[in-house]
């Protein structure tokens, strides 16, 4: 199995977490041995429309002040996936943090540029030092029943720190196209070295919500 990097990247990114309902934070353990493609597996190339969606937020010392949050995307730089007999086996996806942006501020370019610049700085993504993030698959397990058909585990390397994480997803293989659409799941930014806590009466949440939306086509 070729390596499967899921650009969770952006994912990776921000040091915030979303508003709204509670999403369980996935456990981040030591990196594990990666999976390998079996003989006869077909290679698929990631489409340029593939993204990782993120949400982040903060609370305030003033309990009467409502929480604030932002959301956006990060695009893939490159990626491959291998499939054998309709089953996803491996692949490689890398996120380009230079494309990281907050979409909720599209109508306010000045505020968007300020926030995006802040999140790309060393306190958060540190894009100059870590321009990409990757996810390398260690296993794919089928799920019977429920909203998702697969459980994907892999080594998520973000800001130079590899951690093994697991999330649920719907993996579909139809002809020359394979798609991976994950659940919305949370990672703890501190597991990847983002320790900035905020300032001015605000507290950055530890959890960052991610949702992977990948499309790959057969060569």
PDB file of C-alpha atoms in Angstrom:
ATOM      1  CA  UNK A   1       0.000   0.000   0.000  1.00  0.00           C
ATOM      2  CA  UNK A   2       1.327   3.310  -0.970  1.00  0.00           C
ATOM      3  CA  UNK A   3       1.272   5.914   1.732  1.00  0.00           C
ATOM      4  CA  UNK A   4      -1.966   7.736   2.300  1.00  0.00           C
ATOM      5  CA  UNK A   5      -1.506  11.250   3.531  1.00  0.00           C
ATOM      6  CA  UNK A   6      -4.751  12.911   4.317  1.00  0.00           C
ATOM      7  CA  UNK A   7      -4.094  16.492   4.223  1.00  0.00           C
ATOM      8  CA  UNK A   8      -5.900  17.081   7.174  1.00  0.00           C
ATOM      9  CA  UNK A   9      -3.955  19.921   7.239  1.00  0.00           C
ATOM     10  CA  UNK A  10      -5.814  22.795   7.642  1.00  0.00           C
ATOM     11  CA  UNK A  11      -7.079  21.522   8.939  1.00  0.00           C
ATOM     12  CA  UNK A  12      -4.766  21.356  11.123  1.00  0.00           C
ATOM     13  CA  UNK A  13      -4.570  24.578  11.370  1.00  0.00           C
ATOM     14  CA  UNK A  14      -6.147  26.971  13.345  1.00  0.00           C
ATOM     15  CA  UNK A  15      -6.040  27.247  16.931  1.00  0.00           C
ATOM     16  CA  UNK A  16      -9.667  27.646  17.385  1.00  0.00           C
ATOM     17  CA  UNK A  17     -12.684  25.467  17.494  1.00  0.00           C
ATOM     18  CA  UNK A  18     -16.152  25.726  16.391  1.00  0.00           C
ATOM     19  CA  UNK A  19     -19.256  27.059  17.872  1.00  0.00           C
ATOM     20  CA  UNK A  20     -22.314  24.930  18.064  1.00  0.00           C
ATOM     21  CA  UNK A  21     -22.812  21.407  19.287  1.00  0.00           C
ATOM     22  CA  UNK A  22     -20.160  19.403  21.036  1.00  0.00           C
ATOM     23  CA  UNK A  23     -17.957  17.279  18.781  1.00  0.00           C
ATOM     24  CA  UNK A  24     -15.854  14.579  20.394  1.00  0.00           C
ATOM     25  CA  UNK A  25     -12.100  15.172  20.200  1.00  0.00           C
ATOM     26  CA  UNK A  26     -10.264  12.248  18.598  1.00  0.00           C
ATOM     27  CA  UNK A  27      -7.400  10.699  20.527  1.00  0.00           C
ATOM     28  CA  UNK A  28      -3.923  11.459  19.174  1.00  0.00           C
ATOM     29  CA  UNK A  29      -1.497   8.584  19.825  1.00  0.00           C
ATOM     30  CA  UNK A  30       2.015   7.739  18.664  1.00  0.00           C
ATOM     31  CA  UNK A  31       2.534   7.288  14.931  1.00  0.00           C
ATOM     32  CA  UNK A  32       2.079   3.719  13.695  1.00  0.00           C
ATOM     33  CA  UNK A  33       3.303   1.587  10.800  1.00  0.00           C
ATOM     34  CA  UNK A  34       1.656   2.661   7.568  1.00  0.00           C
ATOM     35  CA  UNK A  35      -0.443   0.474   5.280  1.00  0.00           C
ATOM     36  CA  UNK A  36       0.717  -0.776   1.873  1.00  0.00           C
ATOM     37  CA  UNK A  37      -1.166  -1.316  -1.381  1.00  0.00           C
ATOM     38  CA  UNK A  38      -1.750  -4.864  -2.563  1.00  0.00           C
ATOM     39  CA  UNK A  39      -0.758  -6.163  -5.978  1.00  0.00           C
ATOM     40  CA  UNK A  40      -3.142  -5.002  -8.679  1.00  0.00           C
ATOM     41  CA  UNK A  41      -4.346  -1.914  -6.829  1.00  0.00           C
ATOM     42  CA  UNK A  42      -5.383   1.027  -9.019  1.00  0.00           C
ATOM     43  CA  UNK A  43      -3.924   4.475  -8.346  1.00  0.00           C
ATOM     44  CA  UNK A  44      -6.193   7.528  -8.236  1.00  0.00           C
ATOM     45  CA  UNK A  45      -4.987  11.138  -8.396  1.00  0.00           C
ATOM     46  CA  UNK A  46      -6.559  13.738  -6.121  1.00  0.00           C
ATOM     47  CA  UNK A  47      -8.711  16.363  -7.814  1.00  0.00           C
ATOM     48  CA  UNK A  48      -7.867  20.052  -7.359  1.00  0.00           C
ATOM     49  CA  UNK A  49     -11.305  20.619  -5.796  1.00  0.00           C
ATOM     50  CA  UNK A  50     -10.406  18.506  -2.757  1.00  0.00           C
ATOM     51  CA  UNK A  51     -10.362  20.440   0.515  1.00  0.00           C
ATOM     52  CA  UNK A  52     -10.219  20.166   4.255  1.00  0.00           C
ATOM     53  CA  UNK A  53     -12.788  22.328   6.043  1.00  0.00           C
ATOM     54  CA  UNK A  54     -12.061  23.793   9.474  1.00  0.00           C
ATOM     55  CA  UNK A  55     -13.871  25.569  12.268  1.00  0.00           C
ATOM     56  CA  UNK A  56     -12.383  27.288  15.285  1.00  0.00           C
ATOM     57  CA  UNK A  57     -13.480  29.543  18.100  1.00  0.00           C
ATOM     58  CA  UNK A  58     -12.829  31.350  21.344  1.00  0.00           C
ATOM     59  CA  UNK A  59     -14.568  32.163  24.601  1.00  0.00           C
ATOM     60  CA  UNK A  60     -14.258  35.238  26.820  1.00  0.00           C
ATOM     61  CA  UNK A  61     -13.512  35.971  30.453  1.00  0.00           C
ATOM     62  CA  UNK A  62     -16.782  37.896  30.460  1.00  0.00           C
ATOM     63  CA  UNK A  63     -19.344  35.085  30.705  1.00  0.00           C
ATOM     64  CA  UNK A  64     -22.020  37.430  29.354  1.00  0.00           C
ATOM     65  CA  UNK A  65     -20.165  37.788  26.060  1.00  0.00           C
ATOM     66  CA  UNK A  66     -21.103  35.151  23.443  1.00  0.00           C
ATOM     67  CA  UNK A  67     -18.519  32.812  21.948  1.00  0.00           C
ATOM     68  CA  UNK A  68     -16.984  33.704  18.595  1.00  0.00           C
ATOM     69  CA  UNK A  69     -15.895  31.402  15.807  1.00  0.00           C
ATOM     70  CA  UNK A  70     -14.575  31.259  12.254  1.00  0.00           C
ATOM     71  CA  UNK A  71     -14.572  28.672   9.491  1.00  0.00           C
ATOM     72  CA  UNK A  72     -12.745  28.133   6.229  1.00  0.00           C
ATOM     73  CA  UNK A  73     -10.842  25.763   3.983  1.00  0.00           C
ATOM     74  CA  UNK A  74      -7.397  24.595   2.990  1.00  0.00           C
ATOM     75  CA  UNK A  75      -6.696  23.085  -0.429  1.00  0.00           C
ATOM     76  CA  UNK A  76      -4.684  20.026  -1.345  1.00  0.00           C
ATOM     77  CA  UNK A  77      -1.256  20.421  -2.904  1.00  0.00           C
ATOM     78  CA  UNK A  78      -1.163  16.859  -4.200  1.00  0.00           C
ATOM     79  CA  UNK A  79      -2.543  13.414  -3.462  1.00  0.00           C
ATOM     80  CA  UNK A  80      -2.963   9.818  -4.551  1.00  0.00           C
ATOM     81  CA  UNK A  81      -5.132   6.943  -3.391  1.00  0.00           C
ATOM     82  CA  UNK A  82      -4.989   3.240  -4.182  1.00  0.00           C
ATOM     83  CA  UNK A  83      -8.058   1.036  -4.543  1.00  0.00           C
ATOM     84  CA  UNK A  84      -8.331  -2.712  -5.080  1.00  0.00           C
ATOM     85  CA  UNK A  85     -11.641  -4.420  -5.944  1.00  0.00           C
ATOM     86  CA  UNK A  86     -13.570  -1.345  -4.882  1.00  0.00           C
ATOM     87  CA  UNK A  87     -11.822  -1.056  -1.501  1.00  0.00           C
ATOM     88  CA  UNK A  88      -9.663   1.918  -0.489  1.00  0.00           C
ATOM     89  CA  UNK A  89      -6.246   0.661   0.574  1.00  0.00           C
ATOM     90  CA  UNK A  90      -3.863   3.595   0.689  1.00  0.00           C
ATOM     91  CA  UNK A  91      -2.846   6.874  -0.844  1.00  0.00           C
ATOM     92  CA  UNK A  92      -1.114  10.139  -0.178  1.00  0.00           C
ATOM     93  CA  UNK A  93      -2.674  13.559   0.324  1.00  0.00           C
ATOM     94  CA  UNK A  94      -0.808  16.727   1.248  1.00  0.00           C
ATOM     95  CA  UNK A  95      -2.434  20.022   2.234  1.00  0.00           C
ATOM     96  CA  UNK A  96      -0.994  23.352   1.158  1.00  0.00           C
ATOM     97  CA  UNK A  97      -1.271  25.774   4.078  1.00  0.00           C
ATOM     98  CA  UNK A  98      -0.486  28.688   1.840  1.00  0.00           C
ATOM     99  CA  UNK A  99      -4.088  28.270   0.610  1.00  0.00           C
ATOM    100  CA  UNK A 100      -5.488  28.381   4.134  1.00  0.00           C
ATOM    101  CA  UNK A 101      -8.263  30.959   4.429  1.00  0.00           C
ATOM    102  CA  UNK A 102     -11.256  31.968   6.520  1.00  0.00           C
ATOM    103  CA  UNK A 103     -14.334  31.862   4.272  1.00  0.00           C
ATOM    104  CA  UNK A 104     -16.747  33.344   6.790  1.00  0.00           C
ATOM    105  CA  UNK A 105     -15.039  36.729   6.340  1.00  0.00           C
ATOM    106  CA  UNK A 106     -15.233  36.871   2.537  1.00  0.00           C
ATOM    107  CA  UNK A 107     -17.496  39.930   2.751  1.00  0.00           C
ATOM    108  CA  UNK A 108     -14.937  41.797   4.892  1.00  0.00           C
ATOM    109  CA  UNK A 109     -11.568  41.577   3.057  1.00  0.00           C
ATOM    110  CA  UNK A 110      -9.706  43.706   5.593  1.00  0.00           C
ATOM    111  CA  UNK A 111     -10.743  41.579   8.590  1.00  0.00           C
ATOM    112  CA  UNK A 112     -10.150  38.400   6.576  1.00  0.00           C
ATOM    113  CA  UNK A 113      -6.599  39.381   5.678  1.00  0.00           C
ATOM    114  CA  UNK A 114      -5.876  40.267   9.310  1.00  0.00           C
ATOM    115  CA  UNK A 115      -7.238  36.977  10.676  1.00  0.00           C
ATOM    116  CA  UNK A 116      -5.623  34.803   8.005  1.00  0.00           C
ATOM    117  CA  UNK A 117      -2.268  36.476   8.567  1.00  0.00           C
ATOM    118  CA  UNK A 118      -2.599  35.917  12.320  1.00  0.00           C
ATOM    119  CA  UNK A 119      -3.452  32.228  11.903  1.00  0.00           C
ATOM    120  CA  UNK A 120      -0.571  31.649   9.460  1.00  0.00           C
ATOM    121  CA  UNK A 121       1.911  33.179  11.927  1.00  0.00           C
ATOM    122  CA  UNK A 122       4.177  31.174  14.324  1.00  0.00           C
ATOM    123  CA  UNK A 123       1.621  31.240  17.168  1.00  0.00           C
ATOM    124  CA  UNK A 124      -0.651  29.024  15.072  1.00  0.00           C
ATOM    125  CA  UNK A 125       0.106  27.355  11.730  1.00  0.00           C
ATOM    126  CA  UNK A 126       3.599  28.790  11.289  1.00  0.00           C
ATOM    127  CA  UNK A 127       3.203  28.423   7.523  1.00  0.00           C
ATOM    128  CA  UNK A 128       6.667  29.747   6.699  1.00  0.00           C
ATOM    129  CA  UNK A 129       8.275  26.908   8.673  1.00  0.00           C
ATOM    130  CA  UNK A 130       5.587  24.264   8.036  1.00  0.00           C
ATOM    131  CA  UNK A 131       4.017  24.989   4.606  1.00  0.00           C
ATOM    132  CA  UNK A 132       2.248  21.622   4.373  1.00  0.00           C
ATOM    133  CA  UNK A 133       0.554  18.982   6.511  1.00  0.00           C
ATOM    134  CA  UNK A 134      -0.078  15.340   5.662  1.00  0.00           C
ATOM    135  CA  UNK A 135      -2.042  12.294   6.674  1.00  0.00           C
ATOM    136  CA  UNK A 136      -0.657   8.811   6.020  1.00  0.00           C
ATOM    137  CA  UNK A 137      -3.110   5.956   6.318  1.00  0.00           C
ATOM    138  CA  UNK A 138      -2.399   3.084   8.662  1.00  0.00           C
ATOM    139  CA  UNK A 139      -5.722   1.233   8.276  1.00  0.00           C
ATOM    140  CA  UNK A 140      -9.173   1.387   6.710  1.00  0.00           C
ATOM    141  CA  UNK A 141     -11.953  -0.619   8.345  1.00  0.00           C
ATOM    142  CA  UNK A 142     -15.489  -1.179   7.075  1.00  0.00           C
ATOM    143  CA  UNK A 143     -18.393  -0.072   9.306  1.00  0.00           C
ATOM    144  CA  UNK A 144     -21.755  -1.803   9.222  1.00  0.00           C
ATOM    145  CA  UNK A 145     -24.758   0.478   9.739  1.00  0.00           C
ATOM    146  CA  UNK A 146     -24.741   4.079  10.844  1.00  0.00           C
ATOM    147  CA  UNK A 147     -24.046   7.236   8.857  1.00  0.00           C
ATOM    148  CA  UNK A 148     -20.557   6.249   7.679  1.00  0.00           C
ATOM    149  CA  UNK A 149     -19.180   3.163   5.955  1.00  0.00           C
ATOM    150  CA  UNK A 150     -15.518   3.359   6.943  1.00  0.00           C
ATOM    151  CA  UNK A 151     -13.172   4.085   9.828  1.00  0.00           C
ATOM    152  CA  UNK A 152      -9.865   5.574   8.705  1.00  0.00           C
ATOM    153  CA  UNK A 153      -6.761   5.698  10.894  1.00  0.00           C
ATOM    154  CA  UNK A 154      -3.539   7.387   9.929  1.00  0.00           C
ATOM    155  CA  UNK A 155      -0.471   9.338  10.917  1.00  0.00           C
ATOM    156  CA  UNK A 156      -1.355  13.017  10.782  1.00  0.00           C
ATOM    157  CA  UNK A 157       1.807  15.106  10.559  1.00  0.00           C
ATOM    158  CA  UNK A 158       1.107  18.719  11.406  1.00  0.00           C
ATOM    159  CA  UNK A 159       3.675  21.341  12.361  1.00  0.00           C
ATOM    160  CA  UNK A 160       6.347  18.647  12.259  1.00  0.00           C
ATOM    161  CA  UNK A 161       4.542  16.445  14.799  1.00  0.00           C
ATOM    162  CA  UNK A 162       3.169  13.061  13.636  1.00  0.00           C
ATOM    163  CA  UNK A 163       0.209  11.677  15.594  1.00  0.00           C
ATOM    164  CA  UNK A 164      -2.068   8.760  14.779  1.00  0.00           C
ATOM    165  CA  UNK A 165      -5.743   9.742  14.656  1.00  0.00           C
ATOM    166  CA  UNK A 166      -8.956   7.945  13.661  1.00  0.00           C
ATOM    167  CA  UNK A 167     -12.170   9.310  12.160  1.00  0.00           C
ATOM    168  CA  UNK A 168     -15.246   8.008  10.346  1.00  0.00           C
ATOM    169  CA  UNK A 169     -15.931   8.682   6.680  1.00  0.00           C
ATOM    170  CA  UNK A 170     -17.984   7.648   3.700  1.00  0.00           C
ATOM    171  CA  UNK A 171     -15.673   6.142   1.090  1.00  0.00           C
ATOM    172  CA  UNK A 172     -17.269   5.557  -2.308  1.00  0.00           C
ATOM    173  CA  UNK A 173     -15.670   4.072  -5.407  1.00  0.00           C
ATOM    174  CA  UNK A 174     -17.619   4.501  -8.621  1.00  0.00           C
ATOM    175  CA  UNK A 175     -15.878   3.789 -11.896  1.00  0.00           C
ATOM    176  CA  UNK A 176     -12.819   6.006 -12.223  1.00  0.00           C
ATOM    177  CA  UNK A 177     -13.687   8.204  -9.222  1.00  0.00           C
ATOM    178  CA  UNK A 178     -13.154   7.664  -5.487  1.00  0.00           C
ATOM    179  CA  UNK A 179     -14.476  10.075  -2.864  1.00  0.00           C
ATOM    180  CA  UNK A 180     -13.737  10.367   0.847  1.00  0.00           C
ATOM    181  CA  UNK A 181     -16.107  12.541   2.880  1.00  0.00           C
ATOM    182  CA  UNK A 182     -15.413  12.438   6.591  1.00  0.00           C
ATOM    183  CA  UNK A 183     -17.487  13.244   9.603  1.00  0.00           C
ATOM    184  CA  UNK A 184     -16.765  16.511  11.370  1.00  0.00           C
ATOM    185  CA  UNK A 185     -14.259  15.627  14.078  1.00  0.00           C
ATOM    186  CA  UNK A 186     -12.097  17.554  16.509  1.00  0.00           C
ATOM    187  CA  UNK A 187      -8.363  17.524  17.154  1.00  0.00           C
ATOM    188  CA  UNK A 188      -6.633  19.164  20.114  1.00  0.00           C
ATOM    189  CA  UNK A 189      -4.279  21.852  18.796  1.00  0.00           C
ATOM    190  CA  UNK A 190      -1.956  21.394  21.789  1.00  0.00           C
ATOM    191  CA  UNK A 191      -1.185  17.838  20.619  1.00  0.00           C
ATOM    192  CA  UNK A 192       0.584  19.507  17.679  1.00  0.00           C
ATOM    193  CA  UNK A 193       2.416  22.247  19.537  1.00  0.00           C
ATOM    194  CA  UNK A 194      -0.070  25.129  19.264  1.00  0.00           C
ATOM    195  CA  UNK A 195      -0.162  26.492  22.787  1.00  0.00           C
ATOM    196  CA  UNK A 196      -1.196  30.135  22.258  1.00  0.00           C
ATOM    197  CA  UNK A 197      -4.023  30.841  24.695  1.00  0.00           C
ATOM    198  CA  UNK A 198      -5.310  34.214  23.541  1.00  0.00           C
ATOM    199  CA  UNK A 199      -5.354  37.670  25.073  1.00  0.00           C
ATOM    200  CA  UNK A 200      -7.449  40.734  25.700  1.00  0.00           C
ATOM    201  CA  UNK A 201      -9.977  38.773  27.726  1.00  0.00           C
ATOM    202  CA  UNK A 202     -10.398  35.981  25.160  1.00  0.00           C
ATOM    203  CA  UNK A 203      -9.475  32.299  25.429  1.00  0.00           C
ATOM    204  CA  UNK A 204      -8.739  30.245  22.314  1.00  0.00           C
ATOM    205  CA  UNK A 205     -10.423  26.852  22.409  1.00  0.00           C
ATOM    206  CA  UNK A 206      -8.159  23.805  22.316  1.00  0.00           C
ATOM    207  CA  UNK A 207     -10.286  21.912  19.793  1.00  0.00           C
ATOM    208  CA  UNK A 208     -10.217  22.498  16.041  1.00  0.00           C
ATOM    209  CA  UNK A 209     -13.026  20.953  14.008  1.00  0.00           C
ATOM    210  CA  UNK A 210     -12.074  19.322  10.698  1.00  0.00           C
ATOM    211  CA  UNK A 211     -14.016  17.773   7.851  1.00  0.00           C
ATOM    212  CA  UNK A 212     -12.259  16.105   4.912  1.00  0.00           C
ATOM    213  CA  UNK A 213     -13.782  16.260   1.409  1.00  0.00           C
ATOM    214  CA  UNK A 214     -11.593  14.449  -1.132  1.00  0.00           C
ATOM    215  CA  UNK A 215     -12.116  13.405  -4.739  1.00  0.00           C
ATOM    216  CA  UNK A 216      -9.574  11.378  -6.745  1.00  0.00           C
ATOM    217  CA  UNK A 217      -9.700  10.099 -10.313  1.00  0.00           C
ATOM    218  CA  UNK A 218      -8.086   7.036 -11.886  1.00  0.00           C
ATOM    219  CA  UNK A 219      -5.005   7.664 -13.981  1.00  0.00           C
TER     220      UNK A 219
END
